[in-house]
Amino acid sequence: MVLVSGAGTNLQALLDACGDPAYGARIVAVGADRDGIEGLARAERAGVPTFVRSLSDFETREGWDAALGVVVERFEPDLVVCAGFMKLLSTDFLARFLTLNTHPALCPAFPGMHGPRDALEHGVKVTGATLFVVDGGVDTGPIVAQVAVPVADDDDVATLHERIKVAERAMLVESVGRIARGGIEVAGRRVRVGRAAD
Ligand code: GRF
């Protein structure tokens, strides 16, 4: 199960990888918190079921989160992957579904909505992307995988984020495949991936 809010290029990378049965993972559904986004169109083109649960259709955030949990449960996912999903999920949701998120910075540096911008403003020479197990915080969960990306002198936020996204997609595809084939163990902050396949 993949959750998206936007362009869905990370989703597309997963959809492409799942085209090979040897990859080991299958996307049972794609969910979004808004309609009319390219992420949903990508899923539809791939023949993957989609659903939308918009926060604005619910009176409370708790109601939205519970409704999201109901529809996610229906697909019985082994793993929920937030790929550019721009909403925080409740601890109830996270207790029910093992949920990963990808963030365009090297956690614990530059959490939040503006990872590439904050890295650029700080003047770091290396940034990257992080795949992590979602906990109650903002980009604070146990780290599954990271990839480093150099910052160029003439980068702006768009060029830096685009370079990060190329590396981020490869990291996501590799990690999800290893999890699908070999499992994932989370012990406190330490995560081990793919041991059964090693
Ligand atoms: C990714 O860089 C993700 O880490 C961030 O937003 C971007 C989503 O890109 N939260 P896309 O929708 O997968 O193209």
Coordinates of C-alpha atoms and ligand atoms in Angstrom, one line a residue:
M1 CA 0.0 0.0 0.0
V2 CA 1.4 3.4 -1.0
L3 CA 0.0 6.8 0.2
V4 CA 0.7 9.9 -1.9
S5 CA -0.2 13.6 -2.0
G6 CA 1.4 14.8 -5.2
A7 CA 3.4 14.0 -8.3
G8 CA 4.1 10.4 -7.3
T9 CA 7.5 9.9 -8.9
N10 CA 8.5 7.7 -5.9
L11 CA 5.3 5.7 -6.4
Q12 CA 6.0 5.4 -10.1
A13 CA 9.5 3.9 -9.3
L14 CA 7.7 1.3 -7.1
L15 CA 5.1 0.6 -9.7
D16 CA 7.8 0.0 -12.3
A17 CA 9.8 -2.3 -9.9
C18 CA 6.7 -4.3 -9.1
G19 CA 6.3 -5.1 -12.8
D20 CA 9.0 -7.7 -12.3
P21 CA 7.7 -10.7 -10.3
A22 CA 11.2 -11.3 -8.9
Y23 CA 11.0 -7.9 -7.1
G24 CA 8.8 -9.6 -4.5
A25 CA 6.4 -6.7 -3.7
R26 CA 3.0 -5.9 -5.0
I27 CA 1.1 -2.6 -4.5
V28 CA -2.3 -3.6 -3.3
A29 CA -3.7 0.0 -3.4
V30 CA -2.7 3.6 -3.6
G31 CA -4.4 6.1 -1.3
A32 CA -4.3 9.9 -1.2
D33 CA -5.5 12.8 0.9
R34 CA -6.6 14.8 -2.1
D35 CA -8.1 14.1 -5.5
G36 CA -6.8 15.1 -8.9
I37 CA -3.1 14.4 -8.3
E38 CA -0.7 12.8 -10.7
G39 CA 0.1 10.1 -8.1
L40 CA -3.5 8.7 -8.4
A41 CA -3.4 8.9 -12.2
R42 CA -0.1 6.9 -12.1
A43 CA -1.8 4.2 -10.0
E44 CA -4.9 4.1 -12.3
R45 CA -2.7 3.7 -15.4
A46 CA -1.0 0.8 -13.7
G47 CA -4.4 -0.8 -12.9
V48 CA -3.9 -0.5 -9.1
P49 CA -7.0 0.3 -7.0
T50 CA -7.1 3.9 -5.6
F51 CA -8.9 5.7 -2.8
V52 CA -9.1 9.3 -1.5
R53 CA -9.8 10.4 2.1
S54 CA -9.6 14.2 2.3
L55 CA -9.2 15.8 5.7
S56 CA -11.6 18.5 4.6
D57 CA -14.4 16.0 4.2
F58 CA -14.2 15.2 8.0
E59 CA -15.2 17.2 11.0
T60 CA -12.2 16.2 13.0
R61 CA -8.7 15.0 12.2
E62 CA -9.4 11.9 14.4
G63 CA -12.4 11.1 12.1
W64 CA -10.3 11.4 9.0
D65 CA -7.5 9.3 10.5
A66 CA -10.0 6.6 11.6
A67 CA -11.6 6.5 8.1
L68 CA -8.2 6.2 6.5
G69 CA -7.5 3.3 8.8
V70 CA -10.7 1.6 7.8
V71 CA -10.0 1.7 4.1
V72 CA -6.3 0.7 4.5
E73 CA -7.3 -2.3 6.6
R74 CA -9.6 -3.5 3.8
F75 CA -6.6 -4.0 1.6
E76 CA -4.7 -6.0 4.3
P77 CA -1.3 -4.5 3.5
D78 CA 1.9 -5.9 5.0
L79 CA 3.5 -2.5 4.7
V80 CA 2.2 1.1 4.2
V81 CA 4.7 3.3 2.4
C82 CA 4.2 7.1 2.5
A83 CA 5.8 8.4 -0.7
G84 CA 5.3 12.2 -0.6
F85 CA 2.2 11.8 1.7
M86 CA 2.0 15.2 3.4
K87 CA -0.2 14.3 6.4
L88 CA 0.8 13.1 9.9
L89 CA -0.8 9.8 10.9
S90 CA -2.0 9.0 14.4
T91 CA -0.3 6.7 16.8
D92 CA -3.4 4.5 16.5
F93 CA -2.9 4.2 12.8
L94 CA 0.8 3.6 13.2
A95 CA 0.2 0.8 15.8
R96 CA -2.0 -1.0 13.4
F97 CA 0.1 -0.7 10.2
L98 CA 3.9 -0.8 9.8
T99 CA 4.4 2.5 8.0
L100 CA 7.5 3.8 6.3
N101 CA 8.1 7.3 5.0
T102 CA 10.7 8.8 2.8
H103 CA 12.2 12.3 3.7
P104 CA 14.4 14.4 1.4
A105 CA 17.2 15.0 3.9
L106 CA 19.6 13.0 6.1
C107 CA 17.6 12.5 9.3
P108 CA 17.9 13.6 12.0
A109 CA 18.9 16.8 10.1
F110 CA 16.3 19.1 8.5
P111 CA 13.0 17.4 9.5
G112 CA 9.7 18.8 8.3
M113 CA 8.2 20.2 5.1
H114 CA 11.3 21.9 3.7
G115 CA 14.2 19.5 3.9
P116 CA 16.0 20.6 0.7
R117 CA 15.5 24.3 1.4
D118 CA 16.7 24.0 5.0
A119 CA 19.8 22.0 3.9
L120 CA 20.6 24.6 1.3
E121 CA 20.1 27.5 3.7
H122 CA 22.3 25.8 6.3
G123 CA 25.1 25.4 3.7
V124 CA 25.7 21.7 4.1
K125 CA 27.8 20.1 1.3
V126 CA 26.1 16.8 1.6
T127 CA 22.5 16.0 2.1
G128 CA 20.3 13.1 1.0
A129 CA 17.2 11.1 1.7
T130 CA 16.1 8.9 4.5
L131 CA 13.6 6.0 4.6
F132 CA 12.3 5.5 8.2
V133 CA 9.7 3.8 10.2
V134 CA 7.0 6.4 11.0
D135 CA 6.6 7.1 14.7
G136 CA 4.6 9.8 16.4
G137 CA 7.1 12.5 15.5
V138 CA 8.0 14.5 12.5
D139 CA 10.7 12.5 10.6
T140 CA 12.0 11.1 13.9
G141 CA 11.4 7.4 13.4
P142 CA 13.9 4.5 13.3
I143 CA 16.0 4.7 10.1
V144 CA 15.7 2.0 7.5
A145 CA 18.0 3.4 4.8
Q146 CA 19.8 6.6 3.9
V147 CA 21.5 7.8 0.8
A148 CA 23.9 10.8 0.5
V149 CA 23.6 13.4 -2.2
P150 CA 26.2 16.2 -2.8
V151 CA 25.1 19.8 -2.8
A152 CA 26.4 21.8 -5.8
D153 CA 27.5 25.4 -5.4
D154 CA 24.9 26.7 -7.8
D155 CA 22.0 24.6 -6.5
D156 CA 18.7 26.2 -5.9
V157 CA 15.9 24.3 -4.0
A158 CA 14.5 22.8 -7.1
T159 CA 17.8 21.5 -8.6
L160 CA 18.8 20.1 -5.2
H161 CA 15.5 18.4 -4.5
E162 CA 15.5 16.9 -8.0
R163 CA 19.0 15.4 -7.4
I164 CA 17.8 14.1 -4.1
K165 CA 14.7 12.6 -5.6
V166 CA 16.7 10.5 -8.1
A167 CA 18.7 9.0 -5.3
E168 CA 15.6 8.7 -3.1
R169 CA 13.7 6.7 -5.6
A170 CA 16.5 4.2 -6.0
M171 CA 16.8 3.8 -2.2
L172 CA 13.1 3.3 -1.8
V173 CA 12.9 0.7 -4.5
E174 CA 15.9 -1.2 -3.2
S175 CA 14.7 -1.1 0.4
V176 CA 11.0 -2.1 -0.3
G177 CA 12.2 -5.0 -2.4
R178 CA 14.6 -6.2 0.3
I179 CA 11.8 -5.9 2.9
A180 CA 9.3 -7.8 0.7
R181 CA 11.9 -10.6 0.0
G182 CA 13.5 -10.8 3.4
G183 CA 11.5 -9.0 6.0
I184 CA 12.2 -6.1 8.4
E185 CA 13.1 -6.1 12.1
V186 CA 12.7 -3.0 14.2
A187 CA 14.3 -3.2 17.7
G188 CA 14.1 0.2 19.3
R189 CA 15.9 2.6 17.0
R190 CA 17.8 -0.2 15.2
V191 CA 16.3 -1.5 12.0
R192 CA 17.5 -4.6 10.0
V193 CA 16.2 -5.3 6.6
G194 CA 16.2 -8.4 4.4
R195 CA 17.9 -10.9 6.8
A196 CA 15.9 -13.8 5.5
A197 CA 17.2 -13.1 2.0
D198 CA 20.8 -12.6 3.0
Ligands
GRF1 C1 9.8 13.4 -2.1 O1 11.1 14.0 -2.1 C2 9.4 13.1 -0.6 O2 10.5 12.7 0.1 C3 8.9 14.4 -0.2 O3 8.1 14.9 -1.3 C4 8.7 14.3 -2.5 C5 7.6 13.6 -3.2 O4 7.9 13.4 -4.5 N1 8.2 14.3 1.0 P1 7.0 12.5 -5.4 O5 5.5 12.9 -5.2 O6 7.2 11.0 -5.1 O7 7.4 12.8 -6.8

